[in-house]
XYZ file of N, CA and C in Angstrom:
858
model
N -59.500 -140.842 -147.522
C -58.707 -140.710 -148.741
C -59.609 -140.638 -149.976
N -60.622 -141.495 -150.004
C -61.546 -141.496 -151.136
C -62.271 -140.153 -151.248
N -62.666 -139.608 -150.083
C -63.379 -138.325 -150.092
C -62.467 -137.203 -150.602
N -61.197 -137.247 -150.165
C -60.245 -136.227 -150.625
C -60.037 -136.336 -152.128
N -59.997 -137.547 -152.640
C -59.816 -137.758 -154.071
C -61.011 -137.218 -154.854
N -62.230 -137.455 -154.325
C -63.427 -136.951 -154.994
C -63.436 -135.430 -155.011
N -63.007 -134.828 -153.900
C -62.951 -133.365 -153.853
C -61.946 -132.818 -154.862
N -60.823 -133.551 -154.989
C -59.805 -133.119 -155.944
C -60.339 -133.194 -157.368
N -61.058 -134.276 -157.654
C -61.629 -134.431 -158.998
C -62.662 -133.338 -159.263
N -63.500 -133.041 -158.259
C -64.524 -132.015 -158.419
C -63.906 -130.643 -158.690
N -62.746 -130.396 -158.083
C -62.127 -129.076 -158.202
C -61.372 -128.883 -159.515
N -61.182 -129.967 -160.269
C -60.450 -129.845 -161.526
C -61.119 -128.877 -162.487
N -62.450 -128.823 -162.426
C -63.152 -127.947 -163.364
C -62.879 -126.473 -163.094
N -62.342 -126.173 -161.897
C -62.021 -124.781 -161.590
C -60.579 -124.427 -161.960
N -59.801 -125.403 -162.359
C -58.398 -125.166 -162.696
C -58.252 -124.869 -164.178
N -57.489 -123.842 -164.502
C -57.366 -123.406 -165.882
C -56.813 -124.500 -166.786
N -55.908 -125.325 -166.273
C -55.284 -126.321 -167.138
C -56.279 -127.366 -167.624
N -57.449 -127.451 -166.980
C -58.478 -128.400 -167.392
C -59.434 -127.796 -168.421
N -59.340 -126.505 -168.656
C -60.283 -125.852 -169.556
C -59.937 -126.140 -171.013
N -60.953 -126.340 -171.802
C -60.753 -126.503 -173.243
C -60.584 -125.138 -173.888
N -60.108 -125.129 -175.138
C -59.930 -123.870 -175.857
C -61.257 -123.143 -176.013
N -62.347 -123.904 -176.175
C -63.670 -123.292 -176.348
C -64.141 -122.592 -175.070
N -63.626 -123.040 -173.926
C -64.076 -122.468 -172.653
C -63.332 -121.194 -172.280
N -62.264 -120.885 -173.021
C -61.466 -119.702 -172.722
C -61.844 -118.600 -173.697
N -62.109 -117.421 -173.180
C -62.512 -116.313 -174.034
C -61.410 -115.964 -175.027
N -61.804 -115.792 -176.269
C -60.844 -115.428 -177.303
C -60.682 -113.913 -177.322
N -59.904 -113.413 -176.388
C -59.690 -111.968 -176.266
C -58.214 -111.723 -175.941
N -57.374 -111.588 -176.973
C -55.940 -111.436 -176.723
C -55.567 -110.141 -176.022
N -56.437 -109.144 -176.087
C -56.159 -107.855 -175.439
C -57.317 -107.484 -174.513
N -57.421 -108.154 -173.371
C -58.555 -107.880 -172.479
C -58.474 -106.475 -171.898
N -59.627 -105.888 -171.662
C -59.669 -104.567 -171.048
C -59.802 -104.701 -169.540
N -59.057 -103.877 -168.827
C -59.100 -103.912 -167.365
C -59.611 -102.583 -166.810
N -60.349 -101.837 -167.627
C -60.785 -100.511 -167.205
C -61.653 -100.563 -165.951
N -62.475 -101.608 -165.832
C -63.352 -101.720 -164.666
C -62.603 -102.168 -163.417
N -61.360 -102.621 -163.602
C -60.561 -103.059 -162.470
C -59.592 -101.977 -162.000
N -59.623 -100.825 -162.648
C -58.748 -99.737 -162.232
C -59.223 -99.150 -160.911
N -58.356 -98.332 -160.331
C -58.663 -97.769 -159.019
C -59.759 -96.709 -159.072
N -59.709 -95.832 -160.078
C -60.567 -94.645 -160.085
C -62.061 -94.938 -159.973
N -62.619 -95.966 -160.666
C -64.063 -96.196 -160.506
C -64.463 -96.584 -159.086
N -63.518 -97.144 -158.338
C -63.828 -97.669 -157.011
C -63.307 -96.778 -155.889
N -62.669 -95.668 -156.258
C -62.071 -94.809 -155.238
C -63.086 -94.272 -154.234
N -64.273 -93.813 -154.652
C -65.245 -93.348 -153.647
C -65.621 -94.428 -152.631
N -65.780 -95.670 -153.105
C -66.119 -96.767 -152.199
C -64.958 -97.081 -151.266
N -63.730 -97.038 -151.787
C -62.551 -97.287 -150.951
C -62.439 -96.232 -149.861
N -62.632 -94.964 -150.235
C -62.556 -93.878 -149.258
C -63.610 -94.063 -148.177
N -64.827 -94.427 -148.601
C -65.920 -94.601 -147.648
C -65.681 -95.781 -146.717
N -65.279 -96.905 -147.277
C -65.134 -98.115 -146.461
C -63.960 -98.023 -145.488
N -62.972 -97.199 -145.822
C -61.813 -97.048 -144.941
C -61.912 -95.810 -144.064
N -63.059 -95.125 -144.135
C -63.294 -93.929 -143.312
C -62.196 -92.878 -143.503
N -61.807 -92.680 -144.761
C -60.790 -91.681 -145.079
C -61.453 -90.351 -145.421
N -60.748 -89.288 -145.157
C -61.217 -87.966 -145.567
C -60.763 -87.714 -147.002
N -61.535 -86.930 -147.728
C -61.155 -86.629 -149.118
C -59.798 -85.935 -149.189
N -59.439 -85.219 -148.107
C -58.142 -84.528 -148.077
C -56.973 -85.499 -147.936
N -57.283 -86.768 -147.614
C -56.233 -87.785 -147.504
C -55.866 -88.370 -148.859
N -56.650 -88.052 -149.893
C -56.442 -88.611 -151.225
C -56.075 -87.489 -152.193
N -55.020 -87.693 -152.946
C -54.611 -86.707 -153.946
C -54.369 -87.417 -155.270
N -54.952 -86.873 -156.325
C -54.829 -87.463 -157.657
C -53.925 -86.579 -158.502
N -52.944 -87.194 -159.129
C -51.989 -86.474 -159.978
C -52.008 -87.127 -161.358
N -52.241 -86.328 -162.380
C -52.232 -86.834 -163.753
C -50.818 -86.703 -164.306
N -50.245 -87.825 -164.714
C -48.884 -87.830 -165.247
C -48.925 -87.540 -166.745
N -48.323 -86.457 -167.209
C -48.331 -86.141 -168.642
C -47.438 -87.107 -169.410
N -47.653 -87.202 -170.709
C -46.885 -88.130 -171.536
C -45.397 -87.795 -171.518
N -45.060 -86.506 -171.386
C -43.641 -86.119 -171.347
C -42.948 -86.721 -170.130
N -43.632 -86.701 -168.982
C -43.067 -87.312 -167.775
C -42.970 -88.823 -167.944
N -44.002 -89.429 -168.505
C -44.021 -90.886 -168.679
C -42.898 -91.348 -169.600
N -42.621 -90.575 -170.651
C -41.527 -90.916 -171.555
C -40.186 -90.850 -170.825
N -40.006 -89.807 -170.020
C -38.783 -89.681 -169.220
C -38.666 -90.835 -168.239
N -39.788 -91.216 -167.637
C -39.801 -92.307 -166.664
C -39.398 -93.639 -167.308
N -39.931 -93.918 -168.490
C -39.604 -95.182 -169.157
C -38.136 -95.224 -169.560
N -37.587 -94.081 -169.969
C -36.163 -94.037 -170.309
C -35.316 -94.314 -169.070
N -35.680 -93.701 -167.945
C -34.943 -93.927 -166.701
C -35.101 -95.367 -166.233
N -36.293 -95.921 -166.430
C -36.551 -97.302 -166.022
C -35.695 -98.282 -166.811
N -35.535 -98.021 -168.113
C -34.709 -98.895 -168.954
C -33.256 -98.881 -168.495
N -32.760 -97.714 -168.106
C -31.379 -97.611 -167.626
C -31.217 -98.300 -166.284
N -32.232 -98.184 -165.433
C -32.134 -98.746 -164.080
C -32.095 -100.269 -164.084
N -32.594 -100.895 -165.143
C -32.564 -102.357 -165.233
C -31.122 -102.867 -165.176
N -30.207 -102.131 -165.828
C -28.816 -102.583 -165.921
C -27.971 -102.123 -164.739
N -28.332 -101.005 -164.138
C -27.504 -100.449 -163.063
C -28.061 -100.720 -161.669
N -29.316 -101.175 -161.591
C -29.993 -101.426 -160.317
C -30.135 -100.163 -159.479
N -30.088 -99.022 -160.118
C -30.294 -97.751 -159.417
C -30.710 -96.687 -160.422
N -31.400 -95.663 -159.945
C -31.782 -94.540 -160.798
C -30.654 -93.518 -160.741
N -30.087 -93.185 -161.885
C -28.962 -92.260 -161.932
C -29.343 -90.857 -161.519
N -28.334 -90.063 -161.163
C -28.573 -88.694 -160.689
C -29.204 -87.831 -161.774
N -28.728 -87.970 -163.020
C -29.285 -87.142 -164.100
C -30.734 -87.528 -164.388
N -31.038 -88.832 -164.387
C -32.424 -89.274 -164.583
C -33.308 -88.784 -163.445
N -32.787 -88.830 -162.239
C -33.557 -88.369 -161.078
C -33.899 -86.884 -161.204
N -32.949 -86.082 -161.667
C -33.203 -84.651 -161.858
C -34.228 -84.421 -162.960
N -34.105 -85.177 -164.054
C -35.065 -85.035 -165.156
C -36.479 -85.378 -164.700
N -36.603 -86.413 -163.875
C -37.925 -86.814 -163.382
C -38.526 -85.744 -162.480
N -37.695 -85.165 -161.616
C -38.181 -84.103 -160.733
C -38.647 -82.894 -161.537
N -37.896 -82.553 -162.589
C -38.254 -81.402 -163.427
C -39.543 -81.639 -164.195
N -39.766 -82.897 -164.631
C -40.921 -83.198 -165.487
C -42.181 -83.516 -164.696
N -42.060 -83.736 -163.387
C -43.234 -84.129 -162.600
C -44.220 -82.954 -162.499
N -45.522 -83.231 -162.595
C -46.523 -82.141 -162.503
C -46.395 -81.364 -161.200
N -46.677 -80.085 -161.249
C -46.553 -79.222 -160.076
C -47.813 -79.230 -159.217
N -48.949 -79.608 -159.797
C -50.212 -79.530 -159.064
C -50.992 -80.840 -159.174
N -51.821 -81.092 -158.185
C -52.757 -82.204 -158.235
C -53.976 -81.772 -159.058
N -54.907 -82.698 -159.266
C -56.126 -82.348 -159.993
C -56.981 -81.361 -159.212
N -56.743 -81.230 -157.913
C -57.457 -80.246 -157.080
C -56.684 -78.944 -156.952
N -55.646 -78.786 -157.800
C -54.830 -77.575 -157.846
C -54.053 -77.339 -156.556
N -53.659 -78.416 -155.898
C -52.806 -78.326 -154.709
C -51.361 -78.536 -155.141
N -50.457 -77.715 -154.637
C -49.052 -77.856 -154.974
C -48.529 -79.209 -154.508
N -47.936 -79.956 -155.412
C -47.397 -81.270 -155.057
C -46.300 -81.128 -154.012
N -45.490 -80.102 -154.144
C -44.387 -79.903 -153.193
C -44.885 -79.702 -151.766
N -46.111 -79.188 -151.621
C -46.643 -78.937 -150.275
C -47.098 -80.220 -149.579
N -47.205 -81.307 -150.329
C -47.674 -82.563 -149.746
C -46.578 -83.306 -148.997
N -45.335 -83.006 -149.335
C -44.219 -83.744 -148.749
C -43.543 -82.912 -147.673
N -43.714 -83.362 -146.426
C -43.021 -82.740 -145.307
C -42.769 -83.811 -144.249
N -42.021 -83.455 -143.228
C -41.449 -84.440 -142.305
C -42.488 -85.334 -141.622
N -43.655 -84.779 -141.287
C -44.615 -85.549 -140.502
C -45.678 -86.233 -141.368
N -45.456 -86.317 -142.679
C -46.457 -86.920 -143.560
C -45.837 -88.040 -144.379
N -46.517 -89.189 -144.417
C -46.065 -90.320 -145.218
C -47.204 -90.755 -146.138
N -46.851 -91.169 -147.348
C -47.857 -91.441 -148.363
C -47.730 -92.850 -148.933
N -48.865 -93.391 -149.334
C -48.924 -94.599 -150.149
C -49.285 -94.160 -151.563
N -48.591 -94.692 -152.556
C -48.834 -94.282 -153.944
C -49.091 -95.498 -154.813
N -49.974 -95.330 -155.777
C -50.202 -96.358 -156.787
C -50.719 -95.693 -158.061
N -50.606 -96.411 -159.156
C -51.183 -95.955 -160.411
C -52.646 -96.371 -160.472
N -53.374 -95.746 -161.362
C -54.764 -96.144 -161.566
C -54.832 -97.594 -162.035
N -53.847 -98.016 -162.815
C -53.878 -99.351 -163.423
C -53.385 -100.444 -162.494
N -52.474 -100.138 -161.589
C -51.891 -101.195 -160.761
C -51.150 -100.591 -159.572
N -50.799 -101.460 -158.626
C -49.962 -101.029 -157.508
C -48.503 -101.049 -157.932
N -47.636 -100.545 -157.069
C -46.195 -100.494 -157.347
C -45.445 -101.390 -156.363
N -46.099 -102.466 -155.927
C -45.556 -103.287 -154.844
C -44.279 -104.034 -155.225
N -43.984 -104.148 -156.523
C -42.777 -104.872 -156.932
C -41.554 -103.971 -157.016
N -41.716 -102.678 -156.717
C -40.590 -101.745 -156.818
C -39.481 -102.149 -155.856
N -38.259 -102.112 -156.346
C -37.096 -102.455 -155.525
C -35.889 -101.766 -156.132
N -35.242 -100.892 -155.399
C -34.139 -100.145 -155.975
C -33.190 -99.656 -154.893
N -32.038 -99.227 -155.338
C -31.054 -98.589 -154.471
C -31.116 -97.094 -154.734
N -31.462 -96.309 -153.711
C -31.606 -94.876 -153.939
C -30.234 -94.190 -153.982
N -30.253 -92.874 -154.207
C -29.005 -92.146 -154.411
C -28.100 -92.169 -153.182
N -28.671 -92.363 -152.006
C -27.860 -92.424 -150.785
C -27.260 -93.802 -150.561
N -27.659 -94.780 -151.412
C -27.093 -96.119 -151.311
C -27.929 -97.100 -150.508
N -29.038 -96.648 -149.930
C -29.881 -97.548 -149.139
C -30.962 -98.177 -150.003
N -31.448 -99.347 -149.568
C -32.456 -100.075 -150.318
C -33.862 -99.528 -150.018
N -34.732 -99.607 -151.003
C -36.130 -99.216 -150.815
C -36.993 -100.231 -151.544
N -38.245 -100.336 -151.151
C -39.124 -101.325 -151.768
C -40.529 -100.763 -151.896
N -41.383 -101.488 -152.623
C -42.687 -100.978 -153.008
C -43.683 -100.786 -151.891
N -43.456 -101.384 -150.722
C -44.419 -101.251 -149.626
C -44.054 -100.149 -148.643
N -42.873 -99.570 -148.778
C -42.433 -98.543 -147.831
C -43.197 -97.243 -148.061
N -43.504 -96.495 -147.002
C -44.180 -95.200 -147.173
C -43.263 -94.191 -147.842
N -43.875 -93.235 -148.515
C -43.131 -92.212 -149.252
C -43.143 -90.904 -148.481
N -41.987 -90.238 -148.453
C -41.894 -88.957 -147.752
C -41.355 -87.842 -148.630
N -40.843 -88.180 -149.810
C -40.316 -87.153 -150.712
C -40.794 -87.436 -152.132
N -40.794 -86.393 -152.955
C -41.161 -86.544 -154.359
C -40.133 -87.406 -155.088
N -38.891 -87.302 -154.708
C -37.843 -88.119 -155.323
C -38.109 -89.612 -155.065
N -38.557 -89.948 -153.866
C -38.906 -91.341 -153.575
C -40.058 -91.815 -154.456
N -41.018 -90.942 -154.693
C -42.137 -91.300 -155.559
C -41.653 -91.543 -156.989
N -40.783 -90.672 -157.492
C -40.202 -90.870 -158.820
C -39.504 -92.219 -158.914
N -38.707 -92.529 -157.908
C -37.948 -93.773 -157.923
C -38.855 -94.991 -157.789
N -39.913 -94.844 -157.024
C -40.871 -95.946 -156.884
C -41.516 -96.260 -158.231
N -41.943 -95.229 -158.930
C -42.559 -95.416 -160.240
C -41.572 -96.004 -161.239
N -40.333 -95.533 -161.191
C -39.330 -95.950 -162.165
C -38.916 -97.402 -161.980
N -38.811 -97.860 -160.740
C -38.278 -99.202 -160.481
C -39.351 -100.288 -160.476
N -40.608 -99.916 -160.598
C -41.683 -100.910 -160.621
C -41.899 -101.414 -162.048
N -41.680 -102.711 -162.262
C -41.944 -103.303 -163.586
C -43.427 -103.242 -163.905
N -44.245 -103.461 -162.897
C -45.701 -103.388 -163.098
C -46.087 -101.982 -163.553
N -45.566 -100.978 -162.853
C -45.914 -99.602 -163.175
C -45.419 -99.169 -164.545
N -44.159 -99.464 -164.852
C -43.608 -99.039 -166.142
C -44.294 -99.756 -167.298
N -44.678 -101.025 -167.097
C -45.398 -101.747 -168.158
C -46.772 -101.135 -168.401
N -47.461 -100.761 -167.315
C -48.784 -100.137 -167.453
C -48.679 -98.791 -168.167
N -47.662 -98.013 -167.834
C -47.470 -96.712 -168.479
C -47.119 -96.891 -169.951
N -46.285 -97.877 -170.260
C -45.926 -98.135 -171.656
C -47.151 -98.510 -172.478
N -48.047 -99.309 -171.900
C -49.282 -99.690 -172.617
C -50.150 -98.471 -172.877
N -50.236 -97.573 -171.902
C -51.040 -96.368 -172.081
C -50.461 -95.466 -173.166
N -49.148 -95.344 -173.214
C -48.521 -94.528 -174.252
C -48.751 -95.130 -175.635
N -48.709 -96.462 -175.723
C -48.991 -97.114 -177.004
C -50.425 -96.859 -177.437
N -51.344 -96.929 -176.469
C -52.748 -96.675 -176.778
C -52.954 -95.231 -177.197
N -52.240 -94.314 -176.537
C -52.347 -92.895 -176.880
C -51.910 -92.649 -178.308
N -50.869 -93.361 -178.758
C -50.398 -93.204 -180.131
C -51.436 -93.666 -181.141
N -52.283 -94.639 -180.739
C -53.291 -95.166 -181.663
C -54.554 -94.324 -181.674
N -54.766 -93.534 -180.632
C -55.977 -92.722 -180.559
C -55.939 -91.600 -181.602
N -57.072 -91.316 -182.186
C -57.193 -90.237 -183.159
C -58.001 -89.117 -182.525
N -57.373 -87.946 -182.443
C -58.050 -86.826 -181.798
C -59.156 -86.264 -182.681
N -58.885 -86.156 -183.971
C -59.830 -85.512 -184.863
C -60.755 -86.541 -185.495
N -62.023 -86.261 -185.481
C -63.023 -87.204 -185.959
C -63.920 -86.550 -187.006
N -63.300 -85.751 -187.894
C -64.093 -85.046 -188.887
C -64.782 -86.004 -189.852
N -64.269 -87.232 -189.975
C -64.849 -88.182 -190.925
C -66.113 -88.836 -190.382
N -66.427 -88.622 -189.108
C -67.612 -89.233 -188.513
C -68.783 -88.245 -188.516
N -69.997 -88.763 -188.629
C -71.173 -87.875 -188.620
C -71.261 -87.089 -187.318
N -71.715 -85.851 -187.427
C -71.880 -85.004 -186.245
C -73.024 -85.540 -185.404
N -72.860 -85.500 -184.085
C -73.862 -86.098 -183.210
C -75.159 -85.289 -183.151
N -75.112 -84.016 -183.561
C -76.335 -83.223 -183.638
C -76.905 -83.335 -185.046
N -78.205 -83.535 -185.148
C -78.799 -83.845 -186.451
C -79.592 -82.695 -187.065
N -80.040 -81.746 -186.262
C -80.859 -80.664 -186.812
C -80.147 -79.327 -186.686
N -80.476 -78.406 -187.581
C -79.874 -77.073 -187.541
C -80.239 -76.333 -186.257
N -81.426 -76.582 -185.764
C -81.856 -75.911 -184.534
C -80.994 -76.349 -183.351
N -80.713 -77.652 -183.274
C -79.863 -78.164 -182.190
C -78.452 -77.593 -182.311
N -77.929 -77.566 -183.538
C -76.581 -77.043 -183.758
C -76.499 -75.580 -183.346
N -77.509 -74.806 -183.717
C -77.521 -73.383 -183.371
C -77.597 -73.182 -181.864
N -78.409 -73.994 -181.189
C -78.573 -73.862 -179.741
C -77.287 -74.210 -179.003
N -76.682 -75.348 -179.390
C -75.442 -75.770 -178.743
C -74.310 -74.789 -179.074
N -74.263 -74.354 -180.337
C -73.229 -73.401 -180.739
C -73.303 -72.105 -179.965
N -74.507 -71.643 -179.709
C -74.685 -70.398 -178.945
C -74.178 -70.561 -177.514
N -74.450 -71.714 -176.911
C -73.969 -71.969 -175.545
C -72.442 -71.988 -175.505
N -71.860 -72.691 -176.478
C -70.399 -72.775 -176.521
C -69.797 -71.383 -176.716
N -70.391 -70.611 -177.618
C -69.860 -69.276 -177.913
C -69.930 -68.366 -176.691
N -71.026 -68.464 -175.944
C -71.142 -67.666 -174.722
C -70.034 -68.023 -173.728
N -69.805 -69.330 -173.577
C -68.741 -69.763 -172.668
C -67.368 -69.352 -173.141
N -67.144 -69.442 -174.457
C -65.855 -69.060 -175.041
C -65.594 -67.570 -174.835
N -66.617 -66.734 -175.006
C -66.443 -65.290 -174.821
C -66.029 -64.962 -173.393
N -66.596 -65.669 -172.447
C -66.232 -65.418 -171.048
C -64.782 -65.835 -170.777
N -64.394 -66.995 -171.306
C -63.021 -67.448 -171.116
C -62.042 -66.497 -171.799
N -62.407 -66.029 -172.995
C -61.560 -65.083 -173.723
C -61.349 -63.809 -172.889
N -62.441 -63.294 -172.313
C -62.328 -62.094 -171.483
C -61.433 -62.345 -170.277
N -61.547 -63.532 -169.689
C -60.711 -63.873 -168.531
C -59.233 -63.944 -168.915
N -58.954 -64.511 -170.106
C -57.566 -64.612 -170.570
C -56.970 -63.218 -170.772
N -57.714 -62.361 -171.472
C -57.224 -61.006 -171.744
C -57.029 -60.241 -170.438
N -57.961 -60.405 -169.516
C -57.842 -59.711 -168.220
C -56.604 -60.182 -167.474
N -56.322 -61.497 -167.548
C -55.148 -62.021 -166.866
C -53.858 -61.513 -167.515
N -53.865 -61.429 -168.848
C -52.675 -60.943 -169.546
C -52.402 -59.469 -169.245
N -53.464 -58.692 -169.096
C -53.308 -57.259 -168.850
C -53.241 -56.922 -167.373
N -53.779 -57.791 -166.560
C -54.063 -57.407 -165.176
C -52.894 -57.323 -164.245
N -51.809 -58.130 -164.480
C -50.760 -58.117 -163.469
C -49.887 -56.865 -163.530
N -49.905 -56.174 -164.684
C -49.201 -54.898 -164.778
C -47.701 -54.965 -164.649
N -47.109 -56.138 -164.915
C -45.665 -56.226 -164.777
C -44.932 -55.864 -166.064
N -45.707 -55.525 -167.131
C -45.089 -55.106 -168.372
C -44.297 -56.184 -169.068
N -44.672 -57.425 -168.868
C -43.957 -58.543 -169.470
C -44.023 -58.464 -170.991
N -42.861 -58.550 -171.644
C -42.798 -58.399 -173.099
C -43.562 -59.512 -173.807
N -43.482 -60.741 -173.271
C -44.177 -61.862 -173.885
C -45.681 -61.673 -173.912
N -46.231 -61.091 -172.866
C -47.667 -60.842 -172.811
C -48.074 -59.799 -173.846
N -47.237 -58.751 -173.996
C -47.537 -57.707 -174.983
C -47.503 -58.284 -176.399
N -46.503 -59.138 -176.662
C -46.394 -59.761 -177.984
C -47.606 -60.648 -178.243
N -48.013 -61.398 -177.248
C -49.156 -62.308 -177.393
C -50.427 -61.533 -177.696
N -50.632 -60.445 -176.988
C -51.814 -59.622 -177.238
C -51.744 -58.958 -178.612
N -50.552 -58.630 -179.039
C -50.410 -57.947 -180.312
C -50.590 -58.866 -181.508
N -50.042 -60.078 -181.452
C -50.093 -60.958 -182.621
C -51.340 -61.845 -182.617
N -52.036 -61.898 -181.486
C -53.229 -62.730 -181.402
C -52.933 -64.125 -180.895
N -53.956 -64.810 -180.478
C -53.799 -66.171 -179.952
C -55.110 -66.918 -180.131
N -55.063 -68.194 -179.973
C -56.273 -69.010 -179.947
C -56.205 -69.876 -178.700
N -57.287 -70.550 -178.383
C -57.274 -71.424 -177.215
C -58.279 -72.558 -177.404
N -57.992 -73.670 -176.738
C -58.844 -74.852 -176.802
C -59.778 -74.877 -175.610
N -60.986 -75.356 -175.850
C -61.949 -75.557 -174.770
C -62.561 -76.946 -174.912
N -63.156 -77.423 -173.840
C -63.918 -78.661 -173.875
C -65.276 -78.372 -173.235
N -66.321 -78.996 -173.765
C -67.669 -78.731 -173.260
C -68.423 -80.033 -173.072
N -69.555 -79.944 -172.402
C -70.480 -81.074 -172.380
C -71.160 -81.179 -173.748
N -71.830 -82.284 -173.991
C -72.442 -82.482 -175.310
C -73.525 -81.466 -175.618
N -74.152 -80.918 -174.579
C -75.200 -79.931 -174.819
C -74.637 -78.515 -174.950
N -73.297 -78.393 -174.949
C -72.670 -77.089 -175.101
C -72.444 -76.344 -173.803
N -72.923 -76.884 -172.704
C -72.743 -76.226 -171.414
C -71.414 -76.577 -170.767
N -71.118 -75.909 -169.661
C -69.909 -76.171 -168.874
C -68.652 -76.076 -169.745
N -68.447 -74.933 -170.352
C -67.279 -74.716 -171.213
C -66.051 -74.530 -170.329
N -65.022 -75.365 -170.558
C -63.808 -75.312 -169.736
C -62.590 -75.002 -170.594
N -61.712 -74.211 -170.034
C -60.477 -73.803 -170.711
C -59.464 -74.947 -170.659
N -58.827 -75.270 -171.801
C -57.844 -76.354 -171.865
C -56.426 -75.804 -171.987
N -56.148 -75.046 -173.050
C -54.805 -74.506 -173.220
C -54.814 -73.333 -174.191
N -53.744 -72.537 -174.091
C -53.562 -71.374 -174.957
C -52.627 -71.754 -176.096
N -52.887 -71.209 -177.299
C -52.068 -71.536 -178.464
C -51.726 -70.264 -179.232
N -50.617 -70.332 -179.971
C -50.288 -69.239 -180.880
C -51.198 -69.318 -182.097
N -51.179 -68.272 -182.912
C -52.191 -68.130 -183.953
C -51.554 -67.905 -185.312
N -52.262 -68.345 -186.341
C -51.924 -68.007 -187.717
C -50.609 -68.602 -188.183
N -49.842 -67.790 -188.920
C -48.599 -68.263 -189.521
C -47.533 -68.577 -188.479
N -47.736 -68.165 -187.222
C -46.766 -68.441 -186.171
C -46.766 -69.910 -185.768
N -47.811 -70.643 -186.133
C -47.892 -72.047 -185.763
C -47.718 -72.923 -186.993
N -47.126 -74.076 -186.795
C -46.856 -74.958 -187.920
C -47.865 -76.070 -188.105
N -48.856 -76.152 -187.258
C -49.803 -77.258 -187.378
C -51.149 -76.875 -186.772
N -52.135 -77.684 -187.010
C -53.445 -77.467 -186.407
C -54.279 -76.452 -187.155
N -55.489 -76.252 -186.681
C -56.435 -75.383 -187.374
C -56.020 -73.919 -187.326
N -55.097 -73.557 -186.399
C -54.641 -72.169 -186.324
C -53.872 -71.755 -187.565
N -53.406 -72.749 -188.358
C -52.630 -72.438 -189.552
C -53.458 -71.659 -190.567
N -54.767 -71.816 -190.519
C -55.616 -71.226 -191.547
C -56.140 -69.857 -191.106
N -56.334 -69.013 -192.092
C -56.915 -67.705 -191.827
C -58.435 -67.870 -191.862
N -59.011 -68.000 -190.690
C -60.415 -68.372 -190.608
C -61.334 -67.371 -191.302
N -61.095 -66.090 -191.126
C -61.989 -65.078 -191.692
C -61.940 -65.124 -193.214
N -60.716 -65.190 -193.752
C -60.559 -65.263 -195.207
C -61.169 -66.549 -195.757
N -60.936 -67.664 -195.069
C -61.506 -68.942 -195.510
C -63.024 -68.892 -195.532
N -63.594 -68.305 -194.503
C -65.049 -68.236 -194.427
C -65.626 -67.424 -195.582
N -64.952 -66.336 -195.918
C -65.437 -65.492 -197.026
C -65.399 -66.251 -198.336
N -64.356 -67.057 -198.525
C -64.231 -67.814 -199.778
C -65.213 -68.985 -199.805
N -65.256 -69.744 -198.710
C -66.083 -70.952 -198.690
C -67.572 -70.652 -198.767
N -67.982 -69.545 -198.169
C -69.407 -69.244 -198.116
C -69.825 -68.134 -199.085
N -68.937 -67.817 -200.030
C -69.325 -66.914 -201.109
C -69.309 -65.456 -200.794
N -68.789 -65.071 -199.640
C -68.732 -63.653 -199.308
C -67.682 -62.961 -200.177
N -66.640 -63.700 -200.548
C -65.573 -63.160 -201.374
C -65.623 -63.842 -202.746
N -65.779 -63.063 -203.801
C -65.935 -63.638 -205.149
C -64.605 -64.048 -205.764
N -63.553 -63.268 -205.482
C -62.287 -63.500 -206.153
C -61.427 -64.467 -205.343
N -60.929 -65.511 -205.979
C -60.079 -66.491 -205.323
C -58.697 -66.463 -205.953
N -57.689 -66.151 -205.158
C -56.314 -66.107 -205.654
C -55.632 -67.426 -205.346
N -55.009 -68.024 -206.355
C -54.350 -69.323 -206.198
C -52.886 -69.178 -206.587
N -51.975 -69.493 -205.692
C -50.554 -69.320 -205.942
C -49.834 -70.676 -205.898
N -48.837 -70.837 -206.751
C -48.026 -72.051 -206.787
C -46.562 -71.649 -206.685
N -45.830 -72.272 -205.782
C -44.399 -72.012 -205.628
C -43.626 -73.168 -206.258
N -42.668 -72.841 -207.126
C -41.854 -73.865 -207.784
C -40.390 -73.584 -207.507
N -39.606 -74.643 -207.464
C -38.171 -74.492 -207.230
C -37.488 -73.967 -208.477
N -36.516 -73.099 -208.290
C -35.774 -72.540 -209.417
C -34.820 -73.583 -209.988
N -34.740 -73.688 -211.294
C -33.836 -74.631 -211.959
C -32.529 -73.959 -212.382
N -32.426 -72.673 -212.146
C -31.239 -71.953 -212.578
C -30.063 -72.185 -211.679
């Protein structure tokens, strides 16, 4: 008995309730990035002797996540995902994995899947599906609808997604107020040339794709006629230029850098054009 008591006393220092305020880290918003799945996925695949084809990564867009949280809020009161929410989730779910594999091709009769978010598992999911039967977070998945419902009914999953959306709202995409990471004109010219070479190739590929199918699509003709812009992402040295998305151009867009007439702006800003016209629009008082 005495020995057990001594062991109990010794173990008190490992119990949180014995810790002083000074011993607890003052971090109200701890980061769990190192505890996410993605950094450890290669080790998990290796240790479990899985093939890379057994793992599929799907990036959930914010539009899908917003739909999911709305459906999740409704399911709290009804204990089931409604038919309209289920249809909205199916419509909003990404069509391809990060390896460009059709998501629909992954679900067939002889295949069962385990799913989790990068941030957490979905083991607490519990819901009544549209057929009236119960499902839970540990059951294998065989349909995309089951995956939607698993994500929607998991409190852990919906909380993690809500935190990510909040963080996304706080992130600032444009960083024009920060110093440029390149310090010399020579470096800027070298990196700029690499980016421009990559952009020209992507531009040629876009135009070829728009012209190449020969189906006479009116939207493609309009796009080629009015012009377009596109976003790319590169490595810091300007290499590996990748296509992100296509955008409309000029006055057709209501926001972003496409709103400006780049050629005209350049002539004015850099002195190529001497005359500057300034117009003011005022409301009529008549």
